[in-house]
Structures are given as C-alpha cells and as structure tokens.
Coordinates of C-alpha atoms and ligand atoms in Angstrom, one line a residue:
M1 CA 16.5 -82.6 -68.7
A2 CA 17.2 -82.0 -72.2
L3 CA 13.5 -84.2 -74.1
S4 CA 15.2 -86.4 -76.8
G5 CA 13.3 -86.5 -80.0
L6 CA 10.8 -89.4 -79.6
D7 CA 10.3 -88.1 -76.6
I8 CA 9.0 -85.5 -77.8
Q9 CA 7.1 -87.1 -80.8
K10 CA 4.9 -89.1 -78.4
L11 CA 3.1 -85.9 -77.2
L12 CA 2.7 -84.8 -80.8
P13 CA -0.1 -85.7 -83.0
K14 CA 1.2 -88.1 -85.0
T15 CA -0.9 -87.6 -88.2
N16 CA 2.6 -86.7 -90.2
C17 CA 0.7 -83.6 -91.9
K18 CA 3.3 -81.2 -92.9
E19 CA 1.5 -78.1 -91.9
C20 CA 4.9 -77.3 -89.6
G21 CA 7.4 -77.7 -92.8
S22 CA 8.8 -80.9 -91.5
T23 CA 7.3 -84.1 -93.5
T24 CA 6.2 -86.4 -90.4
C25 CA 5.6 -85.5 -86.3
L26 CA 9.1 -87.3 -85.4
A27 CA 10.9 -85.2 -88.5
F28 CA 9.5 -82.1 -86.1
A29 CA 10.3 -83.7 -82.5
M30 CA 13.6 -83.3 -84.2
K31 CA 13.6 -79.9 -85.0
L32 CA 12.6 -79.5 -81.1
A33 CA 15.1 -81.4 -79.8
G34 CA 17.5 -79.8 -81.3
K35 CA 16.3 -76.4 -80.7
K36 CA 15.9 -75.4 -84.4
A37 CA 11.9 -75.2 -84.5
M38 CA 9.4 -73.8 -81.7
L39 CA 6.3 -75.2 -80.7
S40 CA 3.8 -72.8 -82.3
E41 CA 4.7 -74.0 -85.7
C42 CA 2.4 -77.0 -85.1
P43 CA -1.0 -75.9 -85.1
Y44 CA -2.4 -78.8 -84.3
A45 CA -0.1 -79.5 -80.2
S46 CA -2.4 -80.2 -77.8
D47 CA -2.1 -78.2 -74.9
D48 CA -1.2 -81.1 -72.6
A49 CA 1.8 -80.7 -74.8
K50 CA 2.6 -77.0 -75.0
R51 CA 2.4 -77.4 -70.9
V52 CA 5.3 -80.4 -70.9
L53 CA 7.2 -79.3 -74.1
G54 CA 6.5 -75.3 -73.1
A55 CA 9.5 -75.5 -70.7
A56 CA 11.8 -78.1 -72.6
S57 CA 11.0 -75.4 -76.1
E58 CA 12.1 -72.1 -74.0
P59 CA 15.5 -71.0 -75.6
P60 CA 17.9 -72.1 -73.3
V61 CA 19.4 -68.7 -73.0
K62 CA 16.2 -67.0 -71.1
S63 CA 15.4 -63.7 -73.0
V64 CA 16.0 -60.8 -70.9
G65 CA 14.5 -57.2 -71.6
F66 CA 15.6 -53.6 -70.9
G67 CA 13.9 -50.3 -71.2
P68 CA 10.3 -49.5 -70.1
D69 CA 9.0 -51.4 -73.2
R70 CA 11.6 -54.1 -72.5
R71 CA 12.4 -53.4 -76.6
V72 CA 16.9 -53.8 -75.8
K73 CA 16.7 -57.5 -75.5
L74 CA 19.5 -60.1 -74.8
G75 CA 19.5 -63.8 -74.3
E76 CA 16.8 -66.3 -76.5
E77 CA 20.1 -67.9 -77.9
T78 CA 19.7 -71.6 -78.8
V79 CA 23.4 -72.8 -80.7
L80 CA 26.5 -71.9 -80.1
Y81 CA 27.9 -71.0 -83.2
R82 CA 26.4 -68.4 -85.8
H83 CA 26.6 -70.5 -88.1
E84 CA 24.8 -74.0 -86.8
K85 CA 21.5 -71.3 -87.0
T86 CA 22.1 -68.2 -85.6
F87 CA 22.9 -65.4 -83.0
V88 CA 19.6 -64.0 -81.8
N89 CA 20.4 -61.0 -79.8
Q90 CA 23.6 -58.8 -80.1
S91 CA 25.8 -57.7 -76.8
L92 CA 24.8 -54.3 -75.8
F93 CA 27.5 -51.5 -75.3
A94 CA 27.2 -49.4 -72.4
V95 CA 29.5 -46.5 -71.2
D96 CA 30.8 -46.2 -68.0
I97 CA 30.1 -42.5 -65.0
G98 CA 31.0 -42.2 -62.0
D99 CA 29.8 -39.9 -58.9
D100 CA 32.8 -39.1 -58.8
R101 CA 33.2 -37.0 -61.6
P102 CA 32.6 -33.4 -61.9
A103 CA 29.2 -32.2 -63.0
A104 CA 30.4 -30.6 -66.6
E105 CA 32.5 -33.8 -67.7
V106 CA 29.2 -35.7 -66.6
D107 CA 27.2 -33.9 -69.1
A108 CA 29.9 -34.1 -71.8
I109 CA 29.6 -37.9 -71.5
L110 CA 25.6 -38.2 -71.3
A111 CA 25.1 -36.0 -74.2
K112 CA 27.9 -37.9 -76.2
I113 CA 26.2 -41.0 -75.7
R114 CA 22.9 -39.7 -77.1
D115 CA 23.9 -37.8 -79.6
Y116 CA 26.2 -40.8 -80.9
T117 CA 24.5 -42.8 -83.8
L118 CA 27.2 -44.9 -86.1
V119 CA 25.8 -45.2 -89.3
R120 CA 26.5 -48.5 -90.8
V121 CA 25.3 -50.3 -94.1
G122 CA 22.1 -48.5 -93.7
L123 CA 21.6 -49.7 -89.9
N124 CA 21.8 -46.2 -87.2
L125 CA 24.6 -48.2 -84.4
V126 CA 24.1 -46.6 -80.9
V127 CA 25.1 -46.6 -77.6
D128 CA 22.4 -49.3 -75.8
M129 CA 22.8 -47.9 -72.2
V130 CA 24.2 -45.5 -69.7
S131 CA 26.5 -47.3 -66.7
V132 CA 26.6 -45.1 -63.5
T133 CA 28.9 -45.8 -60.4
Q134 CA 28.6 -45.3 -57.4
R135 CA 32.5 -43.9 -56.1
G136 CA 31.4 -41.6 -53.3
S137 CA 30.0 -42.3 -50.7
E138 CA 26.8 -40.0 -50.8
P139 CA 23.9 -42.5 -51.8
A140 CA 21.5 -39.3 -52.6
K141 CA 24.2 -38.5 -54.8
F142 CA 24.5 -41.8 -56.5
A143 CA 20.8 -41.8 -56.7
A144 CA 20.8 -38.1 -58.6
L145 CA 23.3 -39.3 -60.8
A146 CA 21.3 -42.3 -62.6
K147 CA 18.2 -40.2 -62.8
K148 CA 20.1 -37.5 -64.2
A149 CA 21.9 -40.1 -66.6
W150 CA 18.1 -41.5 -67.4
E151 CA 16.6 -38.7 -68.5
V152 CA 19.4 -37.0 -70.8
A153 CA 20.2 -40.3 -72.6
N154 CA 16.8 -41.9 -71.9
R155 CA 18.8 -45.1 -72.0
P156 CA 18.0 -48.2 -69.6
L157 CA 21.2 -48.1 -66.7
V158 CA 23.7 -50.9 -65.3
L159 CA 23.5 -48.8 -62.4
R160 CA 26.4 -50.4 -59.9
S161 CA 27.4 -49.8 -56.2
G162 CA 29.1 -51.8 -53.4
D163 CA 26.8 -50.8 -50.9
P164 CA 23.1 -52.3 -51.4
A165 CA 21.3 -49.3 -50.2
A166 CA 22.8 -46.9 -52.3
L167 CA 21.4 -48.9 -55.0
A168 CA 18.1 -50.0 -54.1
L169 CA 18.1 -46.3 -53.3
A170 CA 18.8 -45.1 -57.2
A171 CA 16.8 -48.0 -58.4
E172 CA 14.0 -46.5 -57.1
A173 CA 15.0 -42.9 -58.5
V174 CA 14.8 -44.8 -61.7
K175 CA 11.8 -47.4 -61.6
G176 CA 10.5 -47.9 -64.8
S177 CA 13.4 -47.5 -66.7
G178 CA 13.8 -51.1 -66.9
S179 CA 17.3 -50.8 -65.7
V180 CA 20.1 -53.9 -64.4
L181 CA 21.5 -53.8 -60.7
V182 CA 24.8 -54.7 -60.5
A183 CA 25.9 -57.1 -58.7
A184 CA 23.8 -59.7 -56.1
T185 CA 26.1 -61.1 -53.8
K186 CA 24.4 -64.3 -51.5
E187 CA 24.9 -61.6 -48.6
S188 CA 22.8 -58.5 -51.2
S189 CA 20.4 -60.8 -53.1
A190 CA 17.1 -60.8 -50.6
L191 CA 17.7 -56.9 -50.1
L192 CA 18.3 -56.0 -54.1
R193 CA 16.0 -58.3 -55.8
A194 CA 13.0 -56.6 -53.9
A195 CA 14.9 -53.5 -55.3
A196 CA 14.6 -55.0 -58.7
E197 CA 11.0 -56.2 -58.4
A198 CA 9.6 -53.5 -56.7
N199 CA 10.9 -51.0 -59.6
G200 CA 11.0 -53.4 -62.5
H201 CA 14.7 -53.5 -63.0
A202 CA 16.8 -56.6 -64.1
L203 CA 19.7 -58.3 -61.6
A204 CA 23.2 -58.9 -61.8
L205 CA 24.5 -62.0 -60.5
T206 CA 27.7 -62.4 -59.0
G207 CA 30.1 -64.2 -57.1
A208 CA 33.9 -65.9 -56.5
T209 CA 33.6 -68.4 -58.6
L210 CA 31.1 -70.4 -61.2
D211 CA 29.6 -72.6 -57.9
E212 CA 28.9 -69.3 -56.2
V213 CA 27.2 -67.8 -59.2
C214 CA 25.6 -71.1 -60.0
A215 CA 23.7 -71.7 -56.7
L216 CA 22.8 -67.6 -56.4
S217 CA 20.8 -67.7 -60.0
A218 CA 19.1 -71.1 -58.6
R219 CA 18.0 -70.1 -55.6
L220 CA 16.3 -66.8 -57.0
K221 CA 14.7 -68.6 -59.8
A222 CA 13.5 -70.6 -56.9
E223 CA 11.9 -67.9 -55.4
G224 CA 10.2 -66.7 -58.6
F225 CA 13.0 -64.0 -59.8
D226 CA 14.5 -65.2 -62.3
N227 CA 14.8 -61.6 -64.3
L228 CA 18.6 -61.6 -64.4
V229 CA 22.3 -61.2 -65.3
L230 CA 25.3 -63.1 -64.8
Q231 CA 28.5 -60.9 -64.0
F232 CA 31.8 -63.7 -63.7
E233 CA 35.1 -62.7 -61.6
T234 CA 38.0 -64.0 -63.9
H235 CA 42.1 -62.4 -63.6
S236 CA 43.0 -63.2 -67.6
L237 CA 41.6 -62.8 -71.3
A238 CA 42.2 -66.7 -70.8
E239 CA 40.1 -67.2 -67.5
Q240 CA 37.6 -65.0 -69.7
Y241 CA 37.1 -67.3 -72.8
Q242 CA 37.1 -69.8 -70.3
V243 CA 34.5 -69.1 -68.3
N244 CA 32.5 -67.6 -70.7
S245 CA 32.3 -70.7 -73.0
I246 CA 32.0 -73.1 -70.0
A247 CA 28.9 -71.1 -69.0
R248 CA 27.2 -70.8 -72.5
R249 CA 28.8 -74.6 -73.4
M250 CA 26.2 -75.8 -70.2
A251 CA 24.2 -74.1 -70.5
I252 CA 22.8 -74.6 -74.6
K253 CA 24.5 -78.3 -74.3
E254 CA 23.1 -79.4 -71.4
N255 CA 20.1 -77.2 -70.7
Y256 CA 21.7 -75.7 -66.8
K257 CA 19.7 -73.8 -66.4
P258 CA 20.8 -71.9 -63.5
L259 CA 23.7 -70.6 -66.4
G260 CA 21.3 -69.8 -68.5
Y261 CA 20.6 -66.2 -68.5
P262 CA 23.1 -63.3 -70.2
F263 CA 26.3 -62.0 -69.0
L264 CA 28.1 -59.2 -67.8
R265 CA 31.2 -57.3 -67.8
Y266 CA 32.9 -54.1 -67.0
F267 CA 35.7 -53.3 -68.5
E268 CA 38.4 -51.7 -66.3
S269 CA 42.1 -52.4 -66.9
G270 CA 43.1 -48.9 -67.0
S271 CA 44.8 -49.7 -70.4
L272 CA 42.6 -48.9 -74.3
M273 CA 44.3 -51.9 -75.8
E274 CA 43.8 -54.7 -72.6
D275 CA 40.0 -53.1 -72.2
S276 CA 39.3 -53.2 -76.2
A277 CA 40.9 -57.2 -76.2
S278 CA 38.8 -58.0 -73.4
A279 CA 35.9 -56.3 -75.1
I280 CA 36.5 -58.4 -78.7
V281 CA 36.8 -61.7 -76.5
E282 CA 33.0 -60.9 -74.9
V283 CA 31.6 -59.5 -78.5
C284 CA 32.9 -62.9 -79.6
K285 CA 32.2 -65.4 -76.9
Y286 CA 28.8 -64.8 -75.7
G287 CA 29.1 -61.5 -73.8
G288 CA 25.9 -59.7 -73.2
I289 CA 26.3 -56.2 -71.8
L290 CA 29.8 -54.9 -72.3
V291 CA 30.2 -52.0 -70.3
L292 CA 33.3 -49.9 -71.4
P293 CA 34.6 -47.5 -68.9
E294 CA 34.8 -44.3 -71.3
F295 CA 33.2 -42.8 -74.2
D296 CA 36.1 -43.9 -76.8
A297 CA 34.7 -42.9 -80.6
A298 CA 37.1 -45.2 -81.8
Q299 CA 36.5 -47.7 -79.6
L300 CA 33.2 -48.0 -80.2
V301 CA 33.0 -48.0 -84.2
A302 CA 35.8 -50.8 -84.0
L303 CA 33.8 -52.7 -81.5
M304 CA 30.3 -51.9 -83.5
A305 CA 31.5 -53.3 -86.7
L306 CA 32.8 -56.4 -85.1
R307 CA 29.2 -56.5 -83.1
L308 CA 27.5 -56.3 -86.6
N309 CA 29.6 -59.1 -88.0
V310 CA 28.9 -61.5 -85.3
Y311 CA 26.1 -61.3 -84.7
T312 CA 24.6 -60.7 -88.5
D313 CA 22.2 -64.1 -89.3
P314 CA 24.2 -65.9 -91.9
Q315 CA 20.8 -67.0 -93.5
K316 CA 19.3 -63.1 -93.9
P317 CA 21.6 -61.0 -96.1
I318 CA 21.5 -57.7 -95.1
Q319 CA 18.9 -55.6 -97.3
V320 CA 17.9 -51.9 -98.5
E321 CA 14.1 -51.5 -99.4
P322 CA 13.9 -51.8 -102.8
K323 CA 12.8 -48.3 -104.8
V324 CA 14.5 -46.0 -106.3
Y325 CA 17.0 -44.1 -104.4
A326 CA 18.5 -40.2 -105.8
I327 CA 21.3 -40.5 -105.7
G328 CA 23.2 -36.4 -105.3
E329 CA 20.0 -34.2 -106.8
P330 CA 19.3 -35.6 -109.9
D331 CA 16.4 -34.4 -111.8
T332 CA 14.7 -35.6 -115.1
K333 CA 18.1 -35.6 -117.1
S334 CA 19.6 -37.7 -115.1
P335 CA 21.0 -41.0 -115.8
V336 CA 19.3 -44.2 -113.9
F337 CA 21.8 -46.7 -112.5
V338 CA 20.6 -49.9 -111.1
T339 CA 21.7 -52.7 -109.1
T340 CA 20.4 -55.4 -106.5
N341 CA 19.5 -54.5 -102.8
F342 CA 22.0 -56.1 -101.2
S343 CA 22.8 -53.9 -98.7
L344 CA 26.4 -54.2 -99.7
T345 CA 26.1 -53.3 -102.9
Y346 CA 23.9 -50.8 -102.5
F347 CA 26.6 -49.1 -100.7
I348 CA 29.3 -49.7 -102.3
V349 CA 27.4 -48.5 -105.8
S350 CA 25.7 -45.4 -104.5
G351 CA 28.9 -44.1 -103.1
E352 CA 30.9 -44.4 -106.2
I353 CA 27.9 -42.7 -108.3
E354 CA 28.5 -39.7 -105.8
N355 CA 32.6 -40.1 -106.2
A356 CA 31.8 -39.8 -109.6
G357 CA 30.6 -36.2 -108.8
T358 CA 27.0 -37.3 -110.8
S359 CA 23.9 -36.9 -109.9
A360 CA 21.8 -39.9 -110.6
W361 CA 19.0 -42.4 -109.8
L362 CA 19.7 -45.9 -108.5
V363 CA 17.0 -48.2 -109.0
I364 CA 16.9 -50.7 -106.8
P365 CA 14.4 -54.3 -107.7
E366 CA 13.6 -56.7 -105.1
C367 CA 16.3 -59.4 -105.3
E368 CA 15.8 -61.1 -102.4
G369 CA 19.2 -59.7 -100.9
M370 CA 21.6 -61.5 -103.3
S371 CA 24.7 -59.8 -104.6
V372 CA 24.5 -59.0 -108.8
L373 CA 25.8 -62.3 -110.0
T374 CA 23.8 -64.2 -107.3
A375 CA 20.3 -62.8 -108.2
W376 CA 21.1 -62.9 -111.8
A377 CA 21.7 -66.9 -111.8
A378 CA 18.4 -67.4 -109.2
G379 CA 16.3 -65.4 -111.6
K380 CA 15.5 -62.6 -109.3
L381 CA 17.7 -60.5 -112.1
N382 CA 16.7 -60.0 -115.1
G383 CA 15.2 -57.7 -117.6
A384 CA 11.9 -57.8 -117.3
G385 CA 12.2 -57.9 -113.4
V386 CA 14.5 -54.7 -114.1
A387 CA 11.5 -52.9 -116.7
K388 CA 9.1 -53.6 -114.2
A389 CA 11.1 -51.8 -111.5
V390 CA 11.9 -49.0 -113.8
K391 CA 8.1 -48.3 -114.6
E392 CA 6.7 -48.8 -110.7
S393 CA 9.1 -45.9 -110.2
G394 CA 8.0 -43.5 -112.7
L395 CA 11.1 -43.3 -113.9
D396 CA 9.2 -44.3 -117.6
E397 CA 7.5 -41.3 -117.4
K398 CA 9.6 -38.9 -115.4
S399 CA 13.0 -39.7 -117.1
E400 CA 13.7 -37.4 -120.1
S401 CA 17.5 -39.2 -120.1
K402 CA 15.8 -42.3 -121.1
T403 CA 19.3 -43.9 -120.2
L404 CA 19.6 -47.3 -117.8
V405 CA 23.3 -48.0 -116.8
I406 CA 23.1 -51.8 -115.7
P407 CA 26.0 -53.9 -114.2
G408 CA 28.5 -55.3 -116.4
Y409 CA 28.2 -58.6 -114.7
V410 CA 25.0 -58.4 -116.6
A411 CA 25.0 -57.5 -119.9
Q412 CA 23.2 -60.6 -121.2
I413 CA 19.7 -59.3 -119.8
S414 CA 20.4 -56.1 -121.6
G415 CA 18.4 -57.1 -124.9
E416 CA 15.4 -58.0 -122.9
I417 CA 15.4 -54.7 -120.6
E418 CA 15.5 -53.1 -124.8
E419 CA 12.2 -55.4 -125.5
N420 CA 10.4 -54.2 -122.0
L421 CA 11.7 -50.6 -121.4
P422 CA 10.6 -49.2 -125.2
G423 CA 12.2 -46.1 -125.8
W424 CA 15.2 -46.8 -123.3
K425 CA 18.8 -46.3 -124.0
I426 CA 20.5 -49.6 -121.9
L427 CA 24.2 -49.1 -121.5
V428 CA 26.3 -51.7 -119.6
G429 CA 28.2 -50.3 -117.2
P430 CA 32.0 -51.7 -115.3
Q431 CA 31.9 -55.3 -113.5
D432 CA 33.6 -53.8 -110.5
A433 CA 32.0 -50.8 -108.9
G434 CA 35.6 -48.8 -108.4
D435 CA 35.3 -48.4 -112.3
I436 CA 31.8 -46.5 -112.1
E437 CA 34.1 -42.9 -112.1
S438 CA 35.8 -43.5 -115.1
F439 CA 33.1 -45.4 -117.0
V440 CA 30.4 -42.0 -116.0
K441 CA 33.3 -39.7 -117.2
A442 CA 34.0 -42.4 -119.9
R443 CA 30.4 -42.5 -121.5
L444 CA 27.4 -40.4 -119.5
A445 CA 29.7 -36.6 -119.5
G446 CA 27.7 -33.8 -121.0
Ligands
LIG501 FE1 3.0 -83.3 -87.1 FE2 1.9 -81.0 -86.1 FE3 3.9 -81.0 -88.3 FE4 1.5 -81.6 -88.2 S1 1.9 -79.7 -88.1 S2 3.1 -83.3 -89.3 S3 0.8 -82.5 -86.4 S4 3.9 -82.0 -85.8

C-alpha cells in the first residue's frame, strides 16, 4: 500500500535541515509520497527509514534492463503524463525475422538493422533490439538464427516461439545477451522462468485477459523472479489504448505491483498503415518493446521522431556541447558566427551556413540549452560571455578575418562584445536563420 506524506514524515529525522532541497522534512515527505524525490536525497535517513521506504519509494514501474550490461532499459516511470515530471526510458524498437525466411534475406535484414543510424538533433538513433520468431518446426534452426542475430546485429533479442522447449533452447544459445523470451503463459511459466533465469534473460508474460496476466506476474514475483515484461492481448486500436492506459494507471496511481512492468507488443496486421497506427498508440501510451514486422526505414524515421518528441525531458532542453564547430572547411580567413547551444538552434544555424555555400566557424557559448532570445533574457547570452567563448576557442589569435556575426535578435550586445574583443568587427546577422544565405551573399561575399 502506498504511504502518505505524513506516514513518511514520521520516518524522517524531522530536523528540517534543508539539505535535501526541501524547506522541511514534511515537504520532502510529500515529494516522496508523490514520487517526485528519492529517499537518497536525504543524507540523514536512518536504516529503518531506508528499509521501510525502500520498497515504497521504488518506481511503480520496475526497471528492466536488456543487453549483457543491462544498459538498454525500460521502466522506472513515475508519472502518467510527461509534463508532470518526465518519462524516463523510451520505448524500444525491434525488427522481426522469422526462421522461415531464406538465408540471404535474413543476412540482408540483419545487416540493415546493424548498420541503420538516424541522426537527429545530434543524437544517433538505432534499432534497439532484434526479434527472432520461430515459424518453422525445427528448434535447432530457431536457436541457430537467434545465435546468428545476436552475433551479427549485437543487439538484445526478443525470442518468440509457441514451443517452450524451443524457446529454452534458443535462450541457452544466446546466454548472457540479456534478451527477452516471449511469452510465458500459466502453463509454460515454470519452464520458461527457469530458462530465463539460467541464461540471464527477461521473460514476457501473456494471457487472454488482464486478470490472467496480473495473476501470473504476481505469482512469479512471489517466487522471486520479476525480470518481467507484459504482453496484452487486444483486438482493436481502442482496446489497445484502453488496456495500456488502465494498466499503467493502476501501476502508477494505485501502486499495483502486478502491472508495474514494461509492456511488449507485436504489429502484425499485414497492413503498413494499421501497424503504424498501432505503433503510434504504443509510443504515445506507454509502449515498451515494439516489434515491427519488417525493416522499413520510412516507418522507422517517423516512429523514432515521434518517440523522441514524447520522451524528450521537458525540463532539459536538448543541448549541443559548447565549443567551436567547423562548418565546411573554414580557415583563418573565414567568418565566425555565434549562436546558443540549444540543439535546434545549433542545427538550424549550422544548416543554413552550409546552405549558403560558405565555410565558417560557429562559436557556441554555454547558454544552458536556451534559444537566442530566452538566453539573452536570462542573462546567459551576453557580450562578455560571447567574447570569452571566442577567446577560449583560440579564434582570437587564429582568425585573420576577425569578423563575428551575432544573431539579429541580440543586436544590443554588439557594443559589449566590441569592448571585450578589441580588433574584431561585429556584424549583426539576420533575426531569422532562413535569411543567413542572403546575409552571407550581401555582407560576407568576396
Ligand atoms: Fe529533513 Fe532529511 Fe530533508 Fe534534512 S535532508 S530536511 S533531515 S528530509
């Protein structure tokens, strides 16, 4: 049962020392009760408090890791809506391969999975897992494909078979890969739990109803195994949306442990559009492992972009490293541009400089990931800071052009930069990055 803030406060030191960042122990207790703080933030919590609150302060959705080092993670979620705090571990995409596919096709798909990288706002997005499904009747062939997929793609696997013995064989063939076995029912759970435990894998549980899945997960946890993911059986988009929402709501709002695990879903309608719609629902509503039936780069781009939007932490703007970037092949005569380290701003400005067909240096001062006007209003983008970043980049000595282009929105800091960067010509660039090309042609050409 979830503890209230008052229950939790009784277990805290009650000294109101503020070291946890809260003004009183009660305020901290209220945060703990709302899953908005961790007990470890109070350095004076007693062993007794840790024991009692340890379980209560666990995230309501269990952390489940995949891969040999368990670094590919799901779970640890504490909120239903991203704006309440943040989502923690994004959905994982897997591409399915059946053991009935010709060897040449298998090789081609595995190579595509291994080599695919979508670069977006400075992040390298990849296919997270490979799914291997037994469709034939030879367990050895299924296990051999699992081994090959692991060796070629080097991703944790989603191993699926209706034959528990075949699944156990494949689990052993990829021992230590930190994969997941799909899926245990109440009849096969003992055998598959043993196979998962012996070989270091997670286990997916399924059942015809939510009640069946809950009974199974509660039983396995009581037996001491909770490296679990849940696979729900649904028959329409609406039902999928409802079941995922109900399950996650029960886990987070009611702290209902049998549903406090990541989810897993296959998309196998035979229609790209229907599968995509279903995958969109999963990304938006708590999907865990999402198994796509084919490698389709267009579908992956769309789903990965959506996932990035849903899982970006609203409290932490995506940032690029503050430093000097070479755009094209700049030399000592090239102009120097400056903008902030908000990823979107950086990528738009660097792209527009490239489009202008010129080479330049782009100096990015530390602006805590804010956009130009916000950074200026917050005092993070000012003349002294820009001059310091230019000096630290080495361009103050290296540059022969000594021409610095600042964003049009912060024309007012040009005087301060001039004072701090003697010998430099400060040009006020356009307000809109889309006008950089015409600015370059008019002011920097020749
Ligand atoms: Fe209370 Fe611990 Fe926070 Fe200090 S750090 S105010 S003792 S909860």
